Amino acid sequence: MKKLLLTGFEPFLGFPINPTDEIVRALDGKTIGEYVVVGRILPVDFSESAKQCLEHFNEVKPDAVLSLGLAAGRSKITPERIAINCRDGAEDNRGVKLQDSPIEEEGPAGYFSTLPIRRFVDVLVEKGLPATISNTAGTYLCNNVMYAVLHKVAQDGLDVCAGFVHIPASHELAIAHPKLPSWSGSDLENAVVAMIEVLG
Ligand code: PCA
């Protein structure tokens, strides 16, 4: 059986919950398609998130990595096309704010996702779940984790597909932040399951 490292994030920036945390906990240990899911939650912390993600990677030795993050305000599931070598944006959960900071001093400008993102979108839409490719994962923690995993895979020459998918807010979050578009928790989870099934 192949192993999938599925990551989510803790709550951040005034959002009382992070739906990725709930999905990862729900799917941890499940077998989906050809994969057994190993779920891990990452901190929203510039000095820790990529480090911890790579520690999980080394421990799990996954065949594929699917990382999830909340993109509050987006209305669709958005597989990310590219991660860029930059950290910038709001304060993290430890109060650290970075500007124009490279993730890897000597690293390339960016990495394309090696997940089948076009197929993800096609399958989700066929199932009636709105999805579109996103061409920016931003410069916050989600981009940081996506870049760090793809950098490791490239540096070590590993046969592991990896990438990142942003998901919309859940209804629970939209109750706390009424202007946010939102999905039900079960639709969000079904979308993640459908993407894992695409992997094999
Ligand atoms: N979303 C943030 C960080 C944690 C999360 O779930 C992001 O898009 O970078």
mmCIF file with all atom_site columns, C-alpha atoms in Angstrom, residues 56-176:
data_model
loop_
_atom_site.group_PDB
_atom_site.id
_atom_site.type_symbol
_atom_site.label_atom_id
_atom_site.label_alt_id
_atom_site.label_comp_id
_atom_site.label_asym_id
_atom_site.label_entity_id
_atom_site.label_seq_id
_atom_site.pdbx_PDB_ins_code
_atom_site.Cartn_x
_atom_site.Cartn_y
_atom_site.Cartn_z
_atom_site.occupancy
_atom_site.B_iso_or_equiv
_atom_site.pdbx_formal_charge
_atom_site.auth_seq_id
_atom_site.auth_comp_id
_atom_site.auth_asym_id
_atom_site.auth_atom_id
_atom_site.pdbx_PDB_model_num
ATOM 1   C CA . HIS A 1 56  ? 7.071   14.280 8.929   1.00 0.00 ? 56  HIS A CA 1
ATOM 2   C CA . PHE A 1 57  ? 8.244   13.599 5.386   1.00 0.00 ? 57  PHE A CA 1
ATOM 3   C CA . ASN A 1 58  ? 11.415  11.886 6.650   1.00 0.00 ? 58  ASN A CA 1
ATOM 4   C CA . GLU A 1 59  ? 9.458   9.867  9.207   1.00 0.00 ? 59  GLU A CA 1
ATOM 5   C CA . VAL A 1 60  ? 6.587   8.797  6.914   1.00 0.00 ? 60  VAL A CA 1
ATOM 6   C CA . LYS A 1 61  ? 8.584   8.354  3.666   1.00 0.00 ? 61  LYS A CA 1
ATOM 7   C CA . PRO A 1 62  ? 5.474   9.080  1.616   1.00 0.00 ? 62  PRO A CA 1
ATOM 8   C CA . ASP A 1 63  ? 4.839   8.214  -2.030  1.00 0.00 ? 63  ASP A CA 1
ATOM 9   C CA . ALA A 1 64  ? 2.851   11.436 -2.400  1.00 0.00 ? 64  ALA A CA 1
ATOM 10  C CA . VAL A 1 65  ? 2.324   14.639 -0.408  1.00 0.00 ? 65  VAL A CA 1
ATOM 11  C CA . LEU A 1 66  ? -0.919  16.603 -0.459  1.00 0.00 ? 66  LEU A CA 1
ATOM 12  C CA . SER A 1 67  ? -0.835  19.739 1.674   1.00 0.00 ? 67  SER A CA 1
ATOM 13  C CA . LEU A 1 68  ? -3.995  21.668 2.458   1.00 0.00 ? 68  LEU A CA 1
ATOM 14  C CA . GLY A 1 69  ? -4.533  25.255 3.541   1.00 0.00 ? 69  GLY A CA 1
ATOM 15  C CA . LEU A 1 70  ? -7.462  27.563 4.122   1.00 0.00 ? 70  LEU A CA 1
ATOM 16  C CA . ALA A 1 71  ? -7.895  30.387 1.602   1.00 0.00 ? 71  ALA A CA 1
ATOM 17  C CA . ALA A 1 72  ? -10.667 32.352 3.304   1.00 0.00 ? 72  ALA A CA 1
ATOM 18  C CA . GLY A 1 73  ? -12.491 34.338 0.638   1.00 0.00 ? 73  GLY A CA 1
ATOM 19  C CA . ARG A 1 74  ? -12.011 31.860 -2.202  1.00 0.00 ? 74  ARG A CA 1
ATOM 20  C CA . SER A 1 75  ? -15.227 30.153 -3.280  1.00 0.00 ? 75  SER A CA 1
ATOM 21  C CA . LYS A 1 76  ? -13.695 27.101 -5.003  1.00 0.00 ? 76  LYS A CA 1
ATOM 22  C CA . ILE A 1 77  ? -11.235 24.330 -4.325  1.00 0.00 ? 77  ILE A CA 1
ATOM 23  C CA . THR A 1 78  ? -7.991  25.661 -5.790  1.00 0.00 ? 78  THR A CA 1
ATOM 24  C CA . PRO A 1 79  ? -5.089  23.309 -6.521  1.00 0.00 ? 79  PRO A CA 1
ATOM 25  C CA . GLU A 1 80  ? -1.989  25.490 -6.662  1.00 0.00 ? 80  GLU A CA 1
ATOM 26  C CA . ARG A 1 81  ? 0.164   25.522 -9.802  1.00 0.00 ? 81  ARG A CA 1
ATOM 27  C CA . ILE A 1 82  ? 3.361   27.013 -8.371  1.00 0.00 ? 82  ILE A CA 1
ATOM 28  C CA . ALA A 1 83  ? 5.254   27.796 -5.158  1.00 0.00 ? 83  ALA A CA 1
ATOM 29  C CA . ILE A 1 84  ? 7.654   30.761 -5.143  1.00 0.00 ? 84  ILE A CA 1
ATOM 30  C CA . ASN A 1 85  ? 10.844  31.348 -3.171  1.00 0.00 ? 85  ASN A CA 1
ATOM 31  C CA . CYS A 1 86  ? 9.470   34.152 -1.038  1.00 0.00 ? 86  CYS A CA 1
ATOM 32  C CA . ARG A 1 87  ? 8.012   34.708 2.431   1.00 0.00 ? 87  ARG A CA 1
ATOM 33  C CA . ASP A 1 88  ? 6.016   37.830 3.042   1.00 0.00 ? 88  ASP A CA 1
ATOM 34  C CA . GLY A 1 89  ? 2.679   38.941 4.432   1.00 0.00 ? 89  GLY A CA 1
ATOM 35  C CA . ALA A 1 90  ? 0.856   38.977 7.725   1.00 0.00 ? 90  ALA A CA 1
ATOM 36  C CA . GLU A 1 91  ? 2.246   38.003 11.125  1.00 0.00 ? 91  GLU A CA 1
ATOM 37  C CA . ASP A 1 92  ? 2.400   34.286 11.837  1.00 0.00 ? 92  ASP A CA 1
ATOM 38  C CA . ASN A 1 93  ? 0.933   32.784 15.019  1.00 0.00 ? 93  ASN A CA 1
ATOM 39  C CA . ARG A 1 94  ? 4.127   33.634 16.936  1.00 0.00 ? 94  ARG A CA 1
ATOM 40  C CA . GLY A 1 95  ? 3.941   37.313 15.909  1.00 0.00 ? 95  GLY A CA 1
ATOM 41  C CA . VAL A 1 96  ? 6.734   37.060 13.328  1.00 0.00 ? 96  VAL A CA 1
ATOM 42  C CA . LYS A 1 97  ? 6.243   39.144 10.185  1.00 0.00 ? 97  LYS A CA 1
ATOM 43  C CA . LEU A 1 98  ? 8.551   38.611 7.209   1.00 0.00 ? 98  LEU A CA 1
ATOM 44  C CA . GLN A 1 99  ? 9.034   40.736 4.131   1.00 0.00 ? 99  GLN A CA 1
ATOM 45  C CA . ASP A 1 100 ? 10.679  39.750 0.826   1.00 0.00 ? 100 ASP A CA 1
ATOM 46  C CA . SER A 1 101 ? 12.429  36.879 2.609   1.00 0.00 ? 101 SER A CA 1
ATOM 47  C CA . PRO A 1 102 ? 13.656  33.924 0.523   1.00 0.00 ? 102 PRO A CA 1
ATOM 48  C CA . ILE A 1 103 ? 12.729  30.442 1.724   1.00 0.00 ? 103 ILE A CA 1
ATOM 49  C CA . GLU A 1 104 ? 15.989  28.996 0.348   1.00 0.00 ? 104 GLU A CA 1
ATOM 50  C CA . GLU A 1 105 ? 18.827  31.509 -0.198  1.00 0.00 ? 105 GLU A CA 1
ATOM 51  C CA . GLU A 1 106 ? 20.240  29.498 -3.109  1.00 0.00 ? 106 GLU A CA 1
ATOM 52  C CA . GLY A 1 107 ? 16.962  27.912 -4.219  1.00 0.00 ? 107 GLY A CA 1
ATOM 53  C CA . PRO A 1 108 ? 15.259  28.371 -7.585  1.00 0.00 ? 108 PRO A CA 1
ATOM 54  C CA . ALA A 1 109 ? 12.615  31.073 -8.044  1.00 0.00 ? 109 ALA A CA 1
ATOM 55  C CA . GLY A 1 110 ? 9.806   28.558 -7.985  1.00 0.00 ? 110 GLY A CA 1
ATOM 56  C CA . TYR A 1 111 ? 8.585   24.988 -8.307  1.00 0.00 ? 111 TYR A CA 1
ATOM 57  C CA . PHE A 1 112 ? 5.570   23.721 -10.202 1.00 0.00 ? 112 PHE A CA 1
ATOM 58  C CA . SER A 1 113 ? 3.257   21.333 -8.362  1.00 0.00 ? 113 SER A CA 1
ATOM 59  C CA . THR A 1 114 ? 3.879   17.739 -9.398  1.00 0.00 ? 114 THR A CA 1
ATOM 60  C CA . LEU A 1 115 ? 0.334   16.694 -8.454  1.00 0.00 ? 115 LEU A CA 1
ATOM 61  C CA . PRO A 1 116 ? -2.141  16.112 -11.326 1.00 0.00 ? 116 PRO A CA 1
ATOM 62  C CA . ILE A 1 117 ? -3.826  19.465 -10.725 1.00 0.00 ? 117 ILE A CA 1
ATOM 63  C CA . ARG A 1 118 ? -5.705  19.621 -14.050 1.00 0.00 ? 118 ARG A CA 1
ATOM 64  C CA . ARG A 1 119 ? -7.177  16.177 -13.397 1.00 0.00 ? 119 ARG A CA 1
ATOM 65  C CA . PHE A 1 120 ? -8.076  17.254 -9.834  1.00 0.00 ? 120 PHE A CA 1
ATOM 66  C CA . VAL A 1 121 ? -10.087 20.158 -11.214 1.00 0.00 ? 121 VAL A CA 1
ATOM 67  C CA . ASP A 1 122 ? -11.764 18.078 -13.931 1.00 0.00 ? 122 ASP A CA 1
ATOM 68  C CA . VAL A 1 123 ? -12.776 15.323 -11.503 1.00 0.00 ? 123 VAL A CA 1
ATOM 69  C CA . LEU A 1 124 ? -14.065 17.768 -8.888  1.00 0.00 ? 124 LEU A CA 1
ATOM 70  C CA . VAL A 1 125 ? -16.145 19.644 -11.451 1.00 0.00 ? 125 VAL A CA 1
ATOM 71  C CA . GLU A 1 126 ? -17.526 16.326 -12.800 1.00 0.00 ? 126 GLU A CA 1
ATOM 72  C CA . LYS A 1 127 ? -18.652 15.582 -9.235  1.00 0.00 ? 127 LYS A CA 1
ATOM 73  C CA . GLY A 1 128 ? -20.364 18.974 -9.008  1.00 0.00 ? 128 GLY A CA 1
ATOM 74  C CA . LEU A 1 129 ? -17.719 20.465 -6.702  1.00 0.00 ? 129 LEU A CA 1
ATOM 75  C CA . PRO A 1 130 ? -16.487 23.880 -7.951  1.00 0.00 ? 130 PRO A CA 1
ATOM 76  C CA . ALA A 1 131 ? -12.734 23.935 -8.567  1.00 0.00 ? 131 ALA A CA 1
ATOM 77  C CA . THR A 1 132 ? -10.169 25.854 -10.565 1.00 0.00 ? 132 THR A CA 1
ATOM 78  C CA . ILE A 1 133 ? -6.369  25.968 -10.768 1.00 0.00 ? 133 ILE A CA 1
ATOM 79  C CA . SER A 1 134 ? -4.816  28.833 -8.815  1.00 0.00 ? 134 SER A CA 1
ATOM 80  C CA . ASN A 1 135 ? -1.667  30.456 -10.153 1.00 0.00 ? 135 ASN A CA 1
ATOM 81  C CA . THR A 1 136 ? -0.550  31.814 -6.807  1.00 0.00 ? 136 THR A CA 1
ATOM 82  C CA . ALA A 1 137 ? -0.288  30.135 -3.437  1.00 0.00 ? 137 ALA A CA 1
ATOM 83  C CA . GLY A 1 138 ? 0.561   33.560 -1.985  1.00 0.00 ? 138 GLY A CA 1
ATOM 84  C CA . THR A 1 139 ? 3.694   34.204 0.077   1.00 0.00 ? 139 THR A CA 1
ATOM 85  C CA . TYR A 1 140 ? 2.481   33.090 3.494   1.00 0.00 ? 140 TYR A CA 1
ATOM 86  C CA . LEU A 1 141 ? 2.826   29.710 5.234   1.00 0.00 ? 141 LEU A CA 1
ATOM 87  C CA . CYS A 1 142 ? 1.032   27.643 2.583   1.00 0.00 ? 142 CYS A CA 1
ATOM 88  C CA . ASN A 1 143 ? 3.419   28.714 -0.148  1.00 0.00 ? 143 ASN A CA 1
ATOM 89  C CA . ASN A 1 144 ? 6.285   28.172 2.304   1.00 0.00 ? 144 ASN A CA 1
ATOM 90  C CA . VAL A 1 145 ? 5.332   24.536 2.948   1.00 0.00 ? 145 VAL A CA 1
ATOM 91  C CA . MET A 1 146 ? 4.644   23.806 -0.731  1.00 0.00 ? 146 MET A CA 1
ATOM 92  C CA . TYR A 1 147 ? 8.040   25.237 -1.739  1.00 0.00 ? 147 TYR A CA 1
ATOM 93  C CA . ALA A 1 148 ? 9.919   23.411 1.024   1.00 0.00 ? 148 ALA A CA 1
ATOM 94  C CA . VAL A 1 149 ? 8.492   19.985 0.133   1.00 0.00 ? 149 VAL A CA 1
ATOM 95  C CA . LEU A 1 150 ? 9.045   20.422 -3.613  1.00 0.00 ? 150 LEU A CA 1
ATOM 96  C CA . HIS A 1 151 ? 12.589  21.665 -2.925  1.00 0.00 ? 151 HIS A CA 1
ATOM 97  C CA . LYS A 1 152 ? 13.360  18.580 -0.863  1.00 0.00 ? 152 LYS A CA 1
ATOM 98  C CA . VAL A 1 153 ? 11.926  16.234 -3.497  1.00 0.00 ? 153 VAL A CA 1
ATOM 99  C CA . ALA A 1 154 ? 13.973  17.989 -6.210  1.00 0.00 ? 154 ALA A CA 1
ATOM 100 C CA . GLN A 1 155 ? 17.189  18.142 -4.171  1.00 0.00 ? 155 GLN A CA 1
ATOM 101 C CA . ASP A 1 156 ? 17.002  14.485 -3.165  1.00 0.00 ? 156 ASP A CA 1
ATOM 102 C CA . GLY A 1 157 ? 15.835  13.344 -6.621  1.00 0.00 ? 157 GLY A CA 1
ATOM 103 C CA . LEU A 1 158 ? 12.845  11.513 -5.121  1.00 0.00 ? 158 LEU A CA 1
ATOM 104 C CA . ASP A 1 159 ? 10.029  9.880  -7.040  1.00 0.00 ? 159 ASP A CA 1
ATOM 105 C CA . VAL A 1 160 ? 7.336   11.579 -4.921  1.00 0.00 ? 160 VAL A CA 1
ATOM 106 C CA . CYS A 1 161 ? 4.589   13.807 -6.279  1.00 0.00 ? 161 CYS A CA 1
ATOM 107 C CA . ALA A 1 162 ? 3.778   16.783 -4.093  1.00 0.00 ? 162 ALA A CA 1
ATOM 108 C CA . GLY A 1 163 ? 1.813   19.980 -4.042  1.00 0.00 ? 163 GLY A CA 1
ATOM 109 C CA . PHE A 1 164 ? -0.730  22.157 -2.341  1.00 0.00 ? 164 PHE A CA 1
ATOM 110 C CA . VAL A 1 165 ? -4.474  22.729 -2.484  1.00 0.00 ? 165 VAL A CA 1
ATOM 111 C CA . HIS A 1 166 ? -6.242  25.719 -0.944  1.00 0.00 ? 166 HIS A CA 1
ATOM 112 C CA . ILE A 1 167 ? -9.806  25.190 0.228   1.00 0.00 ? 167 ILE A CA 1
ATOM 113 C CA . PRO A 1 168 ? -12.605 27.673 0.982   1.00 0.00 ? 168 PRO A CA 1
ATOM 114 C CA . ALA A 1 169 ? -13.944 28.469 4.442   1.00 0.00 ? 169 ALA A CA 1
ATOM 115 C CA . SER A 1 170 ? -16.391 26.076 6.080   1.00 0.00 ? 170 SER A CA 1
ATOM 116 C CA . HIS A 1 171 ? -19.911 27.193 7.126   1.00 0.00 ? 171 HIS A CA 1
ATOM 117 C CA . GLU A 1 172 ? -18.708 27.273 10.736  1.00 0.00 ? 172 GLU A CA 1
ATOM 118 C CA . LEU A 1 173 ? -16.107 29.913 9.806   1.00 0.00 ? 173 LEU A CA 1
ATOM 119 C CA . ALA A 1 174 ? -18.621 31.900 7.779   1.00 0.00 ? 174 ALA A CA 1
ATOM 120 C CA . ILE A 1 175 ? -20.816 32.207 10.863  1.00 0.00 ? 175 ILE A CA 1
ATOM 121 C CA . ALA A 1 176 ? -17.895 33.922 12.627  1.00 0.00 ? 176 ALA A CA 1
#
